[in-house]
Amino acid sequence: MRDSFTYVTHPARVIFGSGTLAELGKEAERLDLSKVLVLTTPAQAGQGEAVMAQLGATAVGLFDQAAMHTPVAVTERAVEFARERAADGLISIGGGSTTGLGKAITLRTGLPQIAVATSYAGSEMTPILGQTEGGKKTTLRDAKVLPKTVVYDVDLTLGMPPKFSATSGINAMAHAVEALYARNGNPVMNLLAEEGIRALAQSLPKIVEAPDDADARTRALYGAWLCATCLATSEMALHHKLCHVLGGSFDLPHAETHTVVLPHAFAFNATAAPEAAAAVARAVESDEPAAALFDLAHRCGVPTSLQSLEMPEAGIADAVSIALENPYWNPRPLDRDGIEAVIRSAWEGARPSQNSA
Ligand code: NAD
C-alpha cells in the first residue's frame, strides 16, 4: 500500500435506490428551485416529459436536444431557452451527454444542476466537462460544474438496452482500473475502485441475460457510482487518453471504444502496476485479469475490436502520432512502439494476455 498520499474528495449528495425519481420535487425545494429547466436527449424525451408532469408548475420547460460530446452550438441554444423561461435551475435526466449539457449550461449561467443519471458513464460525479466546437473537443475541470445533487434511480435503468448497458458498464470499469494505478492514487479510492469493478463484472452478464433483473441493475448502478467517484479525482492515463484520441479522430462511439480498448491498455500497464493488477484480478476473480476483461465484453456480445467499430487500419499510425503529441504520465513509460502495439491489438481484437504488450 502507498504510505504517502493526498486524499481529495468533492462535495456530493447522492440519492440512490428504486423509485428515487419521486424525490425530485423535494430535492428541487431543498435547493430553493421553483423554475427548473428539464434536459434530456431526443431518445429520452418521454422520460423528460414524465419529469415535467411530475414537477408540475416547478418545471418551466423541456430541452430535449442533448447530444454526444456536448456541442457548443446546442449548449448556446439551451442557454437561450433557459433565459427565455427565466429558469433558476436544471434537472437533467440521461447519460453522460445529458449531464454534460447541464454542466455546460451551469458553466455559462451558474444555474445549479440536479443530475438524474440513467447510464453508467459517470459524468454526474465529476467536475469534468468535454465540449466540442469546430470539430475539436476540449476538456476542462471546474468545481463549479459539479451537479448539486445526483439521483440514481435503478428503475430508470431497467429499460437501458442490454448492449449499451454492457458497454456503458465497462466504460465505468475503465475509470476504476485507471484509478488503481493513478499517479495521485490513494487507499480510499482503491477500495472504491476494486468494489466498483467487482460489482460491474458480476452484474453486467446477468443484465445482458435478463435486462430487467432488478438486483443486477441495482448492483451495476452502485458499481457505476463508485467508478464515477474514482474518475472525479483520479488522474487518468493511457486508456482514457487513447479513447479520447480514437473517439475524436475517427468519430467512434464513446462507450464501445472504452470497451474495446480497456483490456489492451490495462494489459500494457499491468506489468508496471502490480498492485493495481492484483486488485483487478481479485475484482474479476481471475489470475488473467486483462483477458477476463476481454472475455466479459465477449460474453456480453459487445464489440471487442476497433475494426468492428469501423476504424480504418490506416488510421492506426495517425492515432499513434496524435497520442504522442502531448506527453502525460502513465505507470509504464510510453513510446511509439508501445502505443502502436496497444492500438493494433485493440484494432485486431486479439484476446490479451497479461504480458502481451
Ligand atoms: P449518452 O448519454 O450519449 O447516451 C447514449 C444514448 O443512450 C442516448 O440516446 C441516451 O438518451 C440513451 N440512454 C441513456 N440512458 C438510457 C436509459 N437508461 N435507457 C434508455 N436509453 C438511455 O452516452 P453515455 O455513454 O452515457 O455518455 C457519453 C458522453 O458522456 C460522452 O460525450 C462522454 O465524453 C461524456 N462523459 C463525460 C464524463 C465526464 O466526467 N465529463 C464522464 C463520462 C462520459
mmCIF file of C-alpha atoms and ligand atoms in Angstrom:
data_model
loop_
_atom_site.group_PDB
_atom_site.id
_atom_site.type_symbol
_atom_site.label_atom_id
_atom_site.label_comp_id
_atom_site.label_asym_id
_atom_site.label_seq_id
_atom_site.Cartn_x
_atom_site.Cartn_y
_atom_site.Cartn_z
ATOM 1 C CA MET A 1 0.000 0.000 0.000
ATOM 2 C CA ARG A 2 1.122 3.575 -0.625
ATOM 3 C CA ASP A 3 2.365 5.072 2.633
ATOM 4 C CA SER A 4 2.140 8.661 1.485
ATOM 5 C CA PHE A 5 -0.734 10.301 -0.403
ATOM 6 C CA THR A 6 -3.085 13.272 -0.691
ATOM 7 C CA TYR A 7 -6.781 12.474 -0.457
ATOM 8 C CA VAL A 8 -9.225 14.873 -2.097
ATOM 9 C CA THR A 9 -12.960 14.464 -2.472
ATOM 10 C CA HIS A 10 -15.781 16.568 -3.890
ATOM 11 C CA PRO A 11 -18.979 17.519 -2.081
ATOM 12 C CA ALA A 12 -21.718 15.166 -3.173
ATOM 13 C CA ARG A 13 -25.318 14.499 -2.324
ATOM 14 C CA VAL A 14 -26.367 11.150 -3.783
ATOM 15 C CA ILE A 15 -29.890 9.729 -3.644
ATOM 16 C CA PHE A 16 -29.715 6.043 -4.589
ATOM 17 C CA GLY A 17 -32.368 3.349 -4.896
ATOM 18 C CA SER A 18 -35.529 2.242 -6.631
ATOM 19 C CA GLY A 19 -38.220 4.903 -7.069
ATOM 20 C CA THR A 20 -35.873 7.735 -6.105
ATOM 21 C CA LEU A 21 -37.126 9.847 -9.028
ATOM 22 C CA ALA A 22 -40.078 10.621 -6.762
ATOM 23 C CA GLU A 23 -37.670 12.672 -4.603
ATOM 24 C CA LEU A 24 -37.023 15.240 -7.354
ATOM 25 C CA GLY A 25 -39.579 17.757 -6.106
ATOM 26 C CA LYS A 26 -38.128 17.654 -2.584
ATOM 27 C CA GLU A 27 -34.570 17.953 -3.931
ATOM 28 C CA ALA A 28 -35.538 20.997 -6.029
ATOM 29 C CA GLU A 29 -37.145 22.560 -2.963
ATOM 30 C CA ARG A 30 -34.028 21.844 -0.906
ATOM 31 C CA LEU A 31 -32.035 23.874 -3.411
ATOM 32 C CA ASP A 32 -34.714 26.601 -3.423
ATOM 33 C CA LEU A 33 -35.542 25.989 -7.068
ATOM 34 C CA SER A 34 -39.006 26.901 -8.328
ATOM 35 C CA LYS A 35 -38.435 27.193 -12.109
ATOM 36 C CA VAL A 36 -36.396 24.281 -13.390
ATOM 37 C CA LEU A 37 -35.498 23.502 -16.969
ATOM 38 C CA VAL A 38 -35.552 19.755 -17.723
ATOM 39 C CA LEU A 39 -32.797 18.445 -20.009
ATOM 40 C CA THR A 40 -32.574 15.198 -21.942
ATOM 41 C CA THR A 41 -31.850 13.672 -25.369
ATOM 42 C CA PRO A 42 -34.381 13.144 -28.178
ATOM 43 C CA ALA A 43 -34.280 9.383 -27.376
ATOM 44 C CA GLN A 44 -35.304 10.023 -23.748
ATOM 45 C CA ALA A 45 -37.844 12.790 -24.458
ATOM 46 C CA GLY A 46 -40.564 10.563 -22.944
ATOM 47 C CA GLN A 47 -38.690 10.396 -19.634
ATOM 48 C CA GLY A 48 -38.177 14.171 -19.794
ATOM 49 C CA GLU A 49 -41.908 14.707 -20.286
ATOM 50 C CA ALA A 50 -42.673 12.405 -17.356
ATOM 51 C CA VAL A 51 -40.411 14.532 -15.134
ATOM 52 C CA MET A 52 -42.169 17.682 -16.390
ATOM 53 C CA ALA A 53 -45.535 16.175 -15.463
ATOM 54 C CA GLN A 54 -44.256 15.051 -12.065
ATOM 55 C CA LEU A 55 -42.888 18.506 -11.188
ATOM 56 C CA GLY A 56 -45.962 20.460 -12.337
ATOM 57 C CA ALA A 57 -45.502 24.225 -12.055
ATOM 58 C CA THR A 58 -41.894 23.850 -10.841
ATOM 59 C CA ALA A 59 -40.850 22.774 -14.365
ATOM 60 C CA VAL A 60 -40.762 25.649 -16.850
ATOM 61 C CA GLY A 61 -39.542 23.862 -19.967
ATOM 62 C CA LEU A 62 -38.120 20.736 -21.587
ATOM 63 C CA PHE A 63 -34.976 20.932 -23.728
ATOM 64 C CA ASP A 64 -34.526 17.502 -25.312
ATOM 65 C CA GLN A 65 -31.640 18.123 -27.706
ATOM 66 C CA ALA A 66 -28.628 16.958 -25.641
ATOM 67 C CA ALA A 67 -26.044 15.320 -27.924
ATOM 68 C CA MET A 68 -22.837 13.311 -27.617
ATOM 69 C CA HIS A 69 -19.660 15.338 -26.862
ATOM 70 C CA THR A 70 -21.602 18.448 -25.766
ATOM 71 C CA PRO A 71 -21.595 20.564 -28.960
ATOM 72 C CA VAL A 72 -21.276 24.256 -28.026
ATOM 73 C CA ALA A 73 -23.967 25.198 -30.577
ATOM 74 C CA VAL A 74 -26.504 23.013 -28.707
ATOM 75 C CA THR A 75 -25.435 24.488 -25.353
ATOM 76 C CA GLU A 76 -25.945 28.024 -26.659
ATOM 77 C CA ARG A 77 -29.486 27.180 -27.761
ATOM 78 C CA ALA A 78 -30.198 25.638 -24.370
ATOM 79 C CA VAL A 79 -28.806 28.686 -22.516
ATOM 80 C CA GLU A 80 -31.058 30.925 -24.611
ATOM 81 C CA PHE A 81 -34.077 28.710 -23.812
ATOM 82 C CA ALA A 82 -33.218 28.783 -20.086
ATOM 83 C CA ARG A 83 -33.088 32.605 -20.190
ATOM 84 C CA GLU A 84 -36.405 32.864 -22.072
ATOM 85 C CA ARG A 85 -38.064 30.715 -19.402
ATOM 86 C CA ALA A 86 -36.253 32.518 -16.546
ATOM 87 C CA ALA A 87 -35.106 29.133 -15.217
ATOM 88 C CA ASP A 88 -33.447 29.086 -11.797
ATOM 89 C CA GLY A 89 -32.114 25.526 -12.026
ATOM 90 C CA LEU A 90 -31.665 22.420 -14.165
ATOM 91 C CA ILE A 91 -32.783 18.832 -13.873
ATOM 92 C CA SER A 92 -31.004 16.573 -16.341
ATOM 93 C CA ILE A 93 -32.241 13.050 -16.978
ATOM 94 C CA GLY A 94 -29.997 10.851 -19.104
ATOM 95 C CA GLY A 95 -26.472 9.589 -19.675
ATOM 96 C CA GLY A 96 -23.179 11.447 -19.973
ATOM 97 C CA SER A 97 -24.360 13.560 -22.920
ATOM 98 C CA THR A 98 -27.280 14.993 -20.963
ATOM 99 C CA THR A 99 -25.277 15.559 -17.771
ATOM 100 C CA GLY A 100 -22.632 17.238 -19.948
ATOM 101 C CA LEU A 101 -25.208 19.669 -21.361
ATOM 102 C CA GLY A 102 -26.276 20.515 -17.809
ATOM 103 C CA LYS A 103 -22.654 21.189 -16.825
ATOM 104 C CA ALA A 104 -22.093 23.352 -19.906
ATOM 105 C CA ILE A 105 -25.168 25.448 -19.019
ATOM 106 C CA THR A 106 -24.029 25.736 -15.385
ATOM 107 C CA LEU A 107 -20.610 26.905 -16.566
ATOM 108 C CA ARG A 108 -22.176 29.749 -18.553
ATOM 109 C CA THR A 109 -25.050 30.727 -16.246
ATOM 110 C CA GLY A 110 -24.314 29.417 -12.755
ATOM 111 C CA LEU A 111 -27.663 27.563 -12.718
ATOM 112 C CA PRO A 112 -27.424 24.573 -10.339
ATOM 113 C CA GLN A 113 -27.974 21.088 -11.748
ATOM 114 C CA ILE A 114 -29.745 18.078 -10.276
ATOM 115 C CA ALA A 115 -28.483 15.141 -12.364
ATOM 116 C CA VAL A 116 -30.605 12.030 -12.762
ATOM 117 C CA ALA A 117 -28.057 9.561 -14.170
ATOM 118 C CA THR A 118 -29.551 6.834 -16.346
ATOM 119 C CA SER A 119 -26.379 5.294 -17.818
ATOM 120 C CA TYR A 120 -23.145 4.068 -16.191
ATOM 121 C CA ALA A 121 -20.798 6.635 -17.830
ATOM 122 C CA GLY A 122 -20.195 8.559 -14.596
ATOM 123 C CA SER A 123 -20.170 12.231 -15.633
ATOM 124 C CA GLU A 124 -22.631 13.106 -12.852
ATOM 125 C CA MET A 125 -19.972 12.730 -10.122
ATOM 126 C CA THR A 126 -17.165 14.652 -11.839
ATOM 127 C CA PRO A 127 -16.147 18.301 -12.238
ATOM 128 C CA ILE A 128 -15.012 17.462 -15.793
ATOM 129 C CA LEU A 129 -16.641 18.872 -18.924
ATOM 130 C CA GLY A 130 -15.719 17.980 -22.506
ATOM 131 C CA GLN A 131 -17.144 20.300 -25.194
ATOM 132 C CA THR A 132 -16.983 20.222 -28.979
ATOM 133 C CA GLU A 133 -16.726 23.171 -31.327
ATOM 134 C CA GLY A 134 -15.489 23.282 -34.936
ATOM 135 C CA GLY A 135 -14.764 19.540 -34.826
ATOM 136 C CA LYS A 136 -12.438 19.937 -31.815
ATOM 137 C CA LYS A 137 -13.091 18.555 -28.350
ATOM 138 C CA THR A 138 -11.638 20.372 -25.355
ATOM 139 C CA THR A 139 -11.896 19.234 -21.765
ATOM 140 C CA LEU A 140 -11.935 21.392 -18.663
ATOM 141 C CA ARG A 141 -12.078 20.696 -14.946
ATOM 142 C CA ASP A 142 -14.025 23.198 -12.817
ATOM 143 C CA ALA A 143 -15.684 22.503 -9.455
ATOM 144 C CA LYS A 144 -18.444 24.919 -10.493
ATOM 145 C CA VAL A 145 -19.921 22.372 -12.966
ATOM 146 C CA LEU A 146 -20.348 19.595 -10.405
ATOM 147 C CA PRO A 147 -24.069 18.727 -10.039
ATOM 148 C CA LYS A 148 -25.506 19.747 -6.656
ATOM 149 C CA THR A 149 -27.477 16.517 -6.293
ATOM 150 C CA VAL A 150 -27.204 13.197 -8.098
ATOM 151 C CA VAL A 151 -30.231 10.921 -8.267
ATOM 152 C CA TYR A 152 -29.656 7.268 -9.164
ATOM 153 C CA ASP A 153 -32.982 5.522 -9.746
ATOM 154 C CA VAL A 154 -32.495 1.847 -10.584
ATOM 155 C CA ASP A 155 -35.972 1.774 -12.208
ATOM 156 C CA LEU A 156 -34.764 4.150 -14.954
ATOM 157 C CA THR A 157 -32.023 1.719 -15.906
ATOM 158 C CA LEU A 158 -34.291 -1.314 -16.332
ATOM 159 C CA GLY A 159 -35.072 -0.298 -19.914
ATOM 160 C CA MET A 160 -31.480 0.547 -20.854
ATOM 161 C CA PRO A 161 -30.699 -1.542 -23.945
ATOM 162 C CA PRO A 162 -28.643 -4.578 -22.748
ATOM 163 C CA LYS A 163 -25.704 -3.988 -25.091
ATOM 164 C CA PHE A 164 -25.479 -0.316 -24.176
ATOM 165 C CA SER A 165 -25.657 -1.409 -20.518
ATOM 166 C CA ALA A 166 -22.631 -3.658 -21.055
ATOM 167 C CA THR A 167 -20.517 -1.079 -22.903
ATOM 168 C CA SER A 168 -21.536 1.700 -20.536
ATOM 169 C CA GLY A 169 -20.675 -0.540 -17.565
ATOM 170 C CA ILE A 170 -17.252 -1.409 -18.994
ATOM 171 C CA ASN A 171 -16.715 2.324 -19.647
ATOM 172 C CA ALA A 172 -17.301 2.800 -15.904
ATOM 173 C CA MET A 173 -14.904 -0.035 -15.018
ATOM 174 C CA ALA A 174 -12.195 1.748 -17.028
ATOM 175 C CA HIS A 175 -12.385 4.744 -14.643
ATOM 176 C CA ALA A 176 -11.732 2.448 -11.689
ATOM 177 C CA VAL A 177 -8.980 0.451 -13.417
ATOM 178 C CA GLU A 178 -7.053 3.645 -14.148
ATOM 179 C CA ALA A 179 -7.713 4.997 -10.637
ATOM 180 C CA LEU A 180 -5.966 1.914 -9.237
ATOM 181 C CA TYR A 181 -2.675 2.926 -10.840
ATOM 182 C CA ALA A 182 -3.223 6.696 -10.891
ATOM 183 C CA ARG A 183 -0.247 8.865 -10.007
ATOM 184 C CA ASN A 184 -2.409 10.607 -7.382
ATOM 185 C CA GLY A 185 -3.986 7.359 -6.140
ATOM 186 C CA ASN A 186 -4.790 6.659 -2.503
ATOM 187 C CA PRO A 187 -6.022 3.704 -0.457
ATOM 188 C CA VAL A 188 -9.586 5.023 -0.095
ATOM 189 C CA MET A 189 -10.006 5.377 -3.863
ATOM 190 C CA ASN A 190 -8.514 1.898 -4.276
ATOM 191 C CA LEU A 191 -11.285 0.441 -2.112
ATOM 192 C CA LEU A 192 -13.963 2.153 -4.186
ATOM 193 C CA ALA A 193 -12.264 1.160 -7.438
ATOM 194 C CA GLU A 194 -11.943 -2.528 -6.618
ATOM 195 C CA GLU A 195 -15.508 -2.730 -5.313
ATOM 196 C CA GLY A 196 -16.832 -0.832 -8.350
ATOM 197 C CA ILE A 197 -15.096 -3.205 -10.789
ATOM 198 C CA ARG A 198 -16.349 -6.223 -8.835
ATOM 199 C CA ALA A 199 -19.955 -5.008 -8.780
ATOM 200 C CA LEU A 200 -19.982 -4.379 -12.538
ATOM 201 C CA ALA A 201 -18.099 -7.552 -13.511
ATOM 202 C CA GLN A 202 -20.650 -9.614 -11.582
ATOM 203 C CA SER A 203 -23.772 -7.791 -12.732
ATOM 204 C CA LEU A 204 -23.239 -6.978 -16.434
ATOM 205 C CA PRO A 205 -23.520 -10.556 -17.767
ATOM 206 C CA LYS A 206 -26.705 -11.014 -15.694
ATOM 207 C CA ILE A 207 -28.151 -7.804 -17.164
ATOM 208 C CA VAL A 208 -27.436 -8.940 -20.717
ATOM 209 C CA GLU A 209 -29.281 -12.189 -19.982
ATOM 210 C CA ALA A 210 -32.154 -10.555 -18.122
ATOM 211 C CA PRO A 211 -32.225 -6.761 -18.610
ATOM 212 C CA ASP A 212 -34.979 -6.292 -16.023
ATOM 213 C CA ASP A 213 -33.166 -8.186 -13.233
ATOM 214 C CA ALA A 214 -33.619 -5.543 -10.524
ATOM 215 C CA ASP A 215 -30.896 -6.951 -8.239
ATOM 216 C CA ALA A 216 -28.299 -6.972 -11.041
ATOM 217 C CA ARG A 217 -29.374 -3.478 -12.123
ATOM 218 C CA THR A 218 -29.021 -2.212 -8.544
ATOM 219 C CA ARG A 219 -25.537 -3.680 -8.250
ATOM 220 C CA ALA A 220 -24.473 -2.290 -11.631
ATOM 221 C CA LEU A 221 -25.663 1.223 -10.791
ATOM 222 C CA TYR A 222 -23.929 1.027 -7.410
ATOM 223 C CA GLY A 223 -20.714 -0.062 -9.169
ATOM 224 C CA ALA A 224 -21.058 2.716 -11.718
ATOM 225 C CA TRP A 225 -21.405 5.303 -8.941
ATOM 226 C CA LEU A 226 -18.221 4.052 -7.252
ATOM 227 C CA CYS A 227 -16.329 4.091 -10.549
ATOM 228 C CA ALA A 228 -17.605 7.614 -11.263
ATOM 229 C CA THR A 229 -16.275 8.715 -7.874
ATOM 230 C CA CYS A 230 -12.861 7.359 -8.922
ATOM 231 C CA LEU A 231 -12.992 9.309 -12.195
ATOM 232 C CA ALA A 232 -13.810 12.513 -10.327
ATOM 233 C CA THR A 233 -10.473 12.816 -8.541
ATOM 234 C CA SER A 234 -8.028 10.309 -10.038
ATOM 235 C CA GLU A 235 -5.655 11.241 -12.842
ATOM 236 C CA MET A 236 -6.447 9.084 -15.833
ATOM 237 C CA ALA A 237 -3.680 7.686 -18.060
ATOM 238 C CA LEU A 238 -3.105 5.716 -21.280
ATOM 239 C CA HIS A 239 -6.561 4.150 -21.553
ATOM 240 C CA HIS A 240 -8.557 7.397 -21.297
ATOM 241 C CA LYS A 241 -6.047 9.284 -23.427
ATOM 242 C CA LEU A 242 -6.304 6.700 -26.219
ATOM 243 C CA CYS A 243 -10.101 6.624 -26.104
ATOM 244 C CA HIS A 244 -10.168 10.419 -26.346
ATOM 245 C CA VAL A 245 -7.834 10.339 -29.365
ATOM 246 C CA LEU A 246 -9.639 7.473 -31.105
ATOM 247 C CA GLY A 247 -13.131 8.839 -30.426
ATOM 248 C CA GLY A 248 -12.183 12.328 -31.590
ATOM 249 C CA SER A 249 -10.170 11.319 -34.659
ATOM 250 C CA PHE A 250 -12.445 8.603 -36.043
ATOM 251 C CA ASP A 251 -15.784 9.625 -34.564
ATOM 252 C CA LEU A 252 -16.043 6.322 -32.709
ATOM 253 C CA PRO A 253 -18.844 5.723 -30.184
ATOM 254 C CA HIS A 254 -17.783 6.568 -26.607
ATOM 255 C CA ALA A 255 -18.786 3.529 -24.541
ATOM 256 C CA GLU A 256 -17.877 0.964 -27.239
ATOM 257 C CA THR A 257 -14.420 2.498 -27.698
ATOM 258 C CA HIS A 258 -13.751 2.225 -23.953
ATOM 259 C CA THR A 259 -14.975 -1.367 -24.027
ATOM 260 C CA VAL A 260 -12.620 -2.350 -26.844
ATOM 261 C CA VAL A 261 -9.522 -0.515 -25.600
ATOM 262 C CA LEU A 262 -9.650 -1.350 -21.873
ATOM 263 C CA PRO A 263 -8.241 -4.918 -21.910
ATOM 264 C CA HIS A 264 -5.335 -3.836 -24.118
ATOM 265 C CA ALA A 265 -4.407 -0.625 -22.289
ATOM 266 C CA PHE A 266 -4.675 -2.486 -18.977
ATOM 267 C CA ALA A 267 -2.538 -5.413 -20.224
ATOM 268 C CA PHE A 268 0.123 -2.893 -21.251
ATOM 269 C CA ASN A 269 0.095 -1.092 -17.892
ATOM 270 C CA ALA A 270 -0.384 -4.114 -15.625
ATOM 271 C CA THR A 271 3.260 -5.139 -15.783
ATOM 272 C CA ALA A 272 4.250 -1.741 -14.358
ATOM 273 C CA ALA A 273 1.460 -1.618 -11.763
ATOM 274 C CA PRO A 274 1.405 -4.988 -9.981
ATOM 275 C CA GLU A 275 -0.752 -3.859 -7.031
ATOM 276 C CA ALA A 276 -3.368 -2.432 -9.372
ATOM 277 C CA ALA A 277 -3.254 -5.611 -11.446
ATOM 278 C CA ALA A 278 -3.753 -7.714 -8.305
ATOM 279 C CA ALA A 279 -6.777 -5.601 -7.286
ATOM 280 C CA VAL A 280 -8.369 -6.004 -10.741
ATOM 281 C CA ALA A 281 -7.608 -9.749 -10.602
ATOM 282 C CA ARG A 282 -9.448 -10.029 -7.251
ATOM 283 C CA ALA A 283 -12.364 -7.988 -8.574
ATOM 284 C CA VAL A 284 -12.844 -10.016 -11.759
ATOM 285 C CA GLU A 285 -11.920 -13.275 -9.996
ATOM 286 C CA SER A 286 -9.248 -14.293 -12.486
ATOM 287 C CA ASP A 287 -5.485 -14.539 -12.431
ATOM 288 C CA GLU A 288 -5.547 -13.264 -16.019
ATOM 289 C CA PRO A 289 -7.449 -10.009 -15.442
ATOM 290 C CA ALA A 290 -6.767 -8.415 -18.851
ATOM 291 C CA ALA A 291 -8.098 -11.497 -20.609
ATOM 292 C CA ALA A 292 -11.021 -11.579 -18.158
ATOM 293 C CA LEU A 293 -11.974 -8.003 -19.138
ATOM 294 C CA PHE A 294 -11.855 -9.045 -22.793
ATOM 295 C CA ASP A 295 -13.940 -12.156 -22.042
ATOM 296 C CA LEU A 296 -16.501 -10.050 -20.192
ATOM 297 C CA ALA A 297 -17.116 -7.945 -23.318
ATOM 298 C CA HIS A 298 -17.216 -11.064 -25.458
ATOM 299 C CA ARG A 299 -19.681 -12.766 -23.131
ATOM 300 C CA CYS A 300 -21.906 -9.678 -23.186
ATOM 301 C CA GLY A 301 -21.907 -9.777 -27.011
ATOM 302 C CA VAL A 302 -20.473 -6.268 -27.424
ATOM 303 C CA PRO A 303 -17.647 -5.110 -29.747
ATOM 304 C CA THR A 304 -14.140 -6.328 -28.953
ATOM 305 C CA SER A 305 -12.214 -4.723 -31.826
ATOM 306 C CA LEU A 306 -11.746 -1.220 -33.232
ATOM 307 C CA GLN A 307 -12.031 -2.827 -36.652
ATOM 308 C CA SER A 308 -15.634 -3.730 -35.869
ATOM 309 C CA LEU A 309 -16.277 -0.074 -34.932
ATOM 310 C CA GLU A 310 -15.179 0.765 -38.488
ATOM 311 C CA MET A 311 -11.918 2.424 -37.607
ATOM 312 C CA PRO A 312 -9.736 2.165 -40.743
ATOM 313 C CA GLU A 313 -6.496 0.181 -40.322
ATOM 314 C CA ALA A 314 -4.626 3.047 -41.984
ATOM 315 C CA GLY A 315 -5.714 5.234 -39.064
ATOM 316 C CA ILE A 316 -3.528 3.357 -36.569
ATOM 317 C CA ALA A 317 -0.385 5.327 -37.479
ATOM 318 C CA ASP A 318 -2.253 8.676 -37.220
ATOM 319 C CA ALA A 319 -3.715 7.681 -33.864
ATOM 320 C CA VAL A 320 -0.247 6.817 -32.542
ATOM 321 C CA SER A 321 1.120 10.218 -33.638
ATOM 322 C CA ILE A 322 -1.785 12.131 -32.070
ATOM 323 C CA ALA A 323 -1.476 10.113 -28.864
ATOM 324 C CA LEU A 324 2.197 11.047 -28.648
ATOM 325 C CA GLU A 325 1.619 14.772 -29.286
ATOM 326 C CA ASN A 326 1.020 15.817 -25.683
ATOM 327 C CA PRO A 327 3.037 13.746 -23.217
ATOM 328 C CA TYR A 328 1.257 12.690 -20.000
ATOM 329 C CA TRP A 329 2.024 10.484 -17.041
ATOM 330 C CA ASN A 330 1.470 6.731 -17.340
ATOM 331 C CA PRO A 331 2.600 3.946 -14.988
ATOM 332 C CA ARG A 332 4.582 2.385 -17.835
ATOM 333 C CA PRO A 333 6.691 4.739 -19.959
ATOM 334 C CA LEU A 334 5.137 5.380 -23.349
ATOM 335 C CA ASP A 335 6.853 5.251 -26.693
ATOM 336 C CA ARG A 336 5.734 4.875 -30.293
ATOM 337 C CA ASP A 337 6.159 1.081 -30.368
ATOM 338 C CA GLY A 338 4.275 0.558 -27.112
ATOM 339 C CA ILE A 339 1.319 2.737 -28.083
ATOM 340 C CA GLU A 340 1.207 1.219 -31.545
ATOM 341 C CA ALA A 341 1.142 -2.299 -30.077
ATOM 342 C CA VAL A 342 -1.801 -1.381 -27.831
ATOM 343 C CA ILE A 343 -3.803 0.255 -30.641
ATOM 344 C CA ARG A 344 -3.036 -2.543 -33.095
ATOM 345 C CA SER A 345 -4.119 -5.298 -30.704
ATOM 346 C CA ALA A 346 -7.287 -3.313 -29.918
ATOM 347 C CA TRP A 347 -7.895 -2.844 -33.647
ATOM 348 C CA GLU A 348 -7.470 -6.552 -34.321
ATOM 349 C CA GLY A 349 -9.471 -7.567 -31.245
ATOM 350 C CA ALA A 350 -6.903 -10.104 -30.075
ATOM 351 C CA ARG A 351 -7.516 -11.629 -26.633
ATOM 352 C CA PRO A 352 -4.763 -10.097 -24.494
ATOM 353 C CA SER A 353 -2.576 -11.983 -22.104
ATOM 354 C CA GLN A 354 -1.203 -10.202 -19.033
ATOM 355 C CA ASN A 355 2.176 -9.634 -20.608
ATOM 356 C CA SER A 356 1.051 -9.328 -24.182
ATOM 357 C CA ALA A 357 2.010 -5.724 -24.830
HETATM 358 P P1 NAD B 1 -25.170 9.123 -23.898
HETATM 359 O O1 NAD B 1 -25.509 9.986 -22.746
HETATM 360 O O2 NAD B 1 -24.861 9.785 -25.192
HETATM 361 O O3 NAD B 1 -26.349 8.084 -24.116
HETATM 362 C C1 NAD B 1 -26.404 7.295 -25.297
HETATM 363 C C2 NAD B 1 -27.880 7.099 -25.682
HETATM 364 O O4 NAD B 1 -28.496 6.260 -24.709
HETATM 365 C C3 NAD B 1 -28.637 8.424 -25.671
HETATM 366 O O5 NAD B 1 -29.569 8.421 -26.717
HETATM 367 C C4 NAD B 1 -29.337 8.400 -24.328
HETATM 368 O O6 NAD B 1 -30.513 9.182 -24.328
HETATM 369 C C5 NAD B 1 -29.642 6.916 -24.173
HETATM 370 N N1 NAD B 1 -29.815 6.466 -22.802
HETATM 371 C C6 NAD B 1 -29.101 6.801 -21.703
HETATM 372 N N2 NAD B 1 -29.559 6.158 -20.621
HETATM 373 C C7 NAD B 1 -30.609 5.395 -21.049
HETATM 374 C C8 NAD B 1 -31.525 4.519 -20.397
HETATM 375 N N3 NAD B 1 -31.444 4.249 -19.093
HETATM 376 N N4 NAD B 1 -32.478 3.930 -21.137
HETATM 377 C C9 NAD B 1 -32.571 4.165 -22.462
HETATM 378 N N5 NAD B 1 -31.733 4.980 -23.132
HETATM 379 C C10 NAD B 1 -30.769 5.591 -22.433
HETATM 380 O O7 NAD B 1 -23.961 8.124 -23.596
HETATM 381 P P2 NAD B 1 -23.066 7.913 -22.303
HETATM 382 O O8 NAD B 1 -22.163 6.796 -22.649
HETATM 383 O O9 NAD B 1 -23.896 7.839 -21.078
HETATM 384 O O10 NAD B 1 -22.228 9.261 -22.193
HETATM 385 C C11 NAD B 1 -21.243 9.554 -23.162
HETATM 386 C C12 NAD B 1 -20.897 11.030 -23.138
HETATM 387 O O11 NAD B 1 -20.606 11.447 -21.817
HETATM 388 C C13 NAD B 1 -19.645 11.340 -23.970
HETATM 389 O O12 NAD B 1 -19.817 12.584 -24.608
HETATM 390 C C14 NAD B 1 -18.546 11.404 -22.923
HETATM 391 O O13 NAD B 1 -17.460 12.193 -23.331
HETATM 392 C C15 NAD B 1 -19.292 12.005 -21.749
HETATM 393 N N6 NAD B 1 -18.703 11.637 -20.451
HETATM 394 C C16 NAD B 1 -18.214 12.638 -19.681
HETATM 395 C C17 NAD B 1 -17.684 12.368 -18.441
HETATM 396 C C18 NAD B 1 -17.182 13.485 -17.584
HETATM 397 O O14 NAD B 1 -16.780 13.263 -16.440
HETATM 398 N N7 NAD B 1 -17.177 14.698 -18.077
HETATM 399 C C19 NAD B 1 -17.653 11.046 -17.962
HETATM 400 C C20 NAD B 1 -18.158 10.035 -18.764
HETATM 401 C C21 NAD B 1 -18.689 10.341 -20.003
#
